[in-house]
PDB file of C-alpha atoms in Angstrom:
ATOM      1  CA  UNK A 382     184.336 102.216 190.498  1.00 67.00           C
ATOM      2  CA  UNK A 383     184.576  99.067 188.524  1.00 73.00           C
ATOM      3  CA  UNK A 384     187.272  96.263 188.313  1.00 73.00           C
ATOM      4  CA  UNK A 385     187.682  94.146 186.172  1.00 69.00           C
ATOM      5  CA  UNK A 386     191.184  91.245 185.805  1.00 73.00           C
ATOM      6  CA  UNK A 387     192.547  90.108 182.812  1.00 72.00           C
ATOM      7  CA  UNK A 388     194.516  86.688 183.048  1.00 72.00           C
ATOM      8  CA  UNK A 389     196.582  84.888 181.176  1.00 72.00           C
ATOM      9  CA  UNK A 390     198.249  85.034 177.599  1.00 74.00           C
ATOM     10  CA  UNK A 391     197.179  87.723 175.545  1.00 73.00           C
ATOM     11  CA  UNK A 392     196.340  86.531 172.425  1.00 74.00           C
ATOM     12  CA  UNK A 393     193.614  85.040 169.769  1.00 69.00           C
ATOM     13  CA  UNK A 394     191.717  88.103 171.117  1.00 60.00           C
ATOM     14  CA  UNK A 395     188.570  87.765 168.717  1.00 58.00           C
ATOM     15  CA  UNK A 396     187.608  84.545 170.664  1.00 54.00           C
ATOM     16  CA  UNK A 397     187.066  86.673 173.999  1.00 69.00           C
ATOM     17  CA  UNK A 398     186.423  90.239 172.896  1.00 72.00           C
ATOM     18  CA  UNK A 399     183.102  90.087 172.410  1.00 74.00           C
ATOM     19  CA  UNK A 400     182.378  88.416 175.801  1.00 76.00           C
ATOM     20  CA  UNK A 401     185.137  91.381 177.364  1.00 77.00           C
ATOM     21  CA  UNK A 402     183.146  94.218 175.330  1.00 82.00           C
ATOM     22  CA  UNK A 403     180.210  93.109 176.663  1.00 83.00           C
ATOM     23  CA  UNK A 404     181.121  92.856 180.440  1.00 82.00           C
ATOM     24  CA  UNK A 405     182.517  96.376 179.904  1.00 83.00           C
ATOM     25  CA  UNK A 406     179.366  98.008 177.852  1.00 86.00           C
ATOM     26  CA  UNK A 407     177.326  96.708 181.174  1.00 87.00           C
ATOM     27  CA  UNK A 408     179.462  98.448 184.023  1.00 85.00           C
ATOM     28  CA  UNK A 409     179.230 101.598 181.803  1.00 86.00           C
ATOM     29  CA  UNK A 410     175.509 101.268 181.504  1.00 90.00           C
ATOM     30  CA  UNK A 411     175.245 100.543 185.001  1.00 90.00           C
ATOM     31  CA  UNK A 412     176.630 103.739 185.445  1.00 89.00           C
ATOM     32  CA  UNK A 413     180.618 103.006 186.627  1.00 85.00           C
ATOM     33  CA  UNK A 414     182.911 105.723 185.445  1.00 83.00           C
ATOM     34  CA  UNK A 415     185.932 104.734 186.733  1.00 85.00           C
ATOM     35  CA  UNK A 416     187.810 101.221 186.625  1.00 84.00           C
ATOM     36  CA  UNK A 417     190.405  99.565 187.569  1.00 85.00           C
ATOM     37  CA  UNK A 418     192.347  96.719 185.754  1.00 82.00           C
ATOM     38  CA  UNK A 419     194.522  94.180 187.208  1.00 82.00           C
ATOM     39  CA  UNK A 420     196.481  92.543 184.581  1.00 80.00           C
ATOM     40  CA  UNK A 421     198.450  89.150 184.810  1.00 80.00           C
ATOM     41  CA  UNK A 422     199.763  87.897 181.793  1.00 78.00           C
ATOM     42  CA  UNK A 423     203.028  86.969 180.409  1.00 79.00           C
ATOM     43  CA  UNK A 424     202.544  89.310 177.680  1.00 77.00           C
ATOM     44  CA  UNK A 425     201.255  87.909 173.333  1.00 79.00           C
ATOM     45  CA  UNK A 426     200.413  89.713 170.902  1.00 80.00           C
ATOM     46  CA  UNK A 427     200.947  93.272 170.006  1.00 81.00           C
ATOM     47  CA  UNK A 428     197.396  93.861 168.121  1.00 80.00           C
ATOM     48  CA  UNK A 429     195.442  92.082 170.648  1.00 78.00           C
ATOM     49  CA  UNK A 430     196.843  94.154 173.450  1.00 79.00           C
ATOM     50  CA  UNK A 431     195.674  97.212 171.451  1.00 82.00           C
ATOM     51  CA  UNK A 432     192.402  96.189 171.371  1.00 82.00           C
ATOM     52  CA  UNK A 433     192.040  95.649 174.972  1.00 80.00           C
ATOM     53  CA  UNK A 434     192.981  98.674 175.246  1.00 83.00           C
ATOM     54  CA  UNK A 435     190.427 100.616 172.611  1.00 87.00           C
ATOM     55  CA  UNK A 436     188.047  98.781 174.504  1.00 84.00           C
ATOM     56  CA  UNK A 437     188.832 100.003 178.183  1.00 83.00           C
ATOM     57  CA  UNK A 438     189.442 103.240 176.773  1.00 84.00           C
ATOM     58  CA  UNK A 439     185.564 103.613 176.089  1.00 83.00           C
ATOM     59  CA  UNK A 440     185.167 104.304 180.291  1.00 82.00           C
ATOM     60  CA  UNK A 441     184.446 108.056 180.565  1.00 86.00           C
ATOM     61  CA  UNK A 442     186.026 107.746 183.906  1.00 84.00           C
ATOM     62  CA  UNK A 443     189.799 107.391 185.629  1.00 87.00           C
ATOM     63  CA  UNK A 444     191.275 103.898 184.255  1.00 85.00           C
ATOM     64  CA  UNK A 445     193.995 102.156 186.633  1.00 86.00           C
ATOM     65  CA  UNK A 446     195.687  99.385 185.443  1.00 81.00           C
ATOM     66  CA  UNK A 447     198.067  97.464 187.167  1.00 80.00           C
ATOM     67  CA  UNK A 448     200.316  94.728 185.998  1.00 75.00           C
ATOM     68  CA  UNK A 449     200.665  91.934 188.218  1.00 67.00           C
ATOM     69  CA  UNK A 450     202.860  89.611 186.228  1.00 62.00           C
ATOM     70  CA  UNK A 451     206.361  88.338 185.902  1.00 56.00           C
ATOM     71  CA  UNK A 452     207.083  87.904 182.256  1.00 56.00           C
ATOM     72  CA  UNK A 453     209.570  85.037 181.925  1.00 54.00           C
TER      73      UNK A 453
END
């Protein structure tokens, strides 16, 4: 499967989601069905973390996430 870690503060999500849709679009074409996420953030914003998700959600596969941070 894939992986694929998302760092840091989670927000002004139009700067980066084009760059993160297209990282994903390849491992799909590339054939990976299933990922996995490692997340490390401190948390943001609420709408930005939905579209993360919309995004990963577009792997036909298993998704595993796992949050590796320590909000504050």
């Amino acid at each position: 499967g894939g992986q694929h870690e998302l760092k840091g503060t989670i927000s002004k999500w139009r700067e980066t989601e084009a760059e993160f849709t297209s990282k994903v679009e390849q491992l799909i074409r590339s054939g990976i069905k299933d990922v996995h996420i490692y997340i490390n953030s401190p948390g943001g914003e609420c709408f930005e973390a939905n579209e993360i998700v919309n995004v990963i959600k577009k792997f036909p596969g298993k998704i595993t996430a796992r949050n590796v941070s320590c909000p504050v």
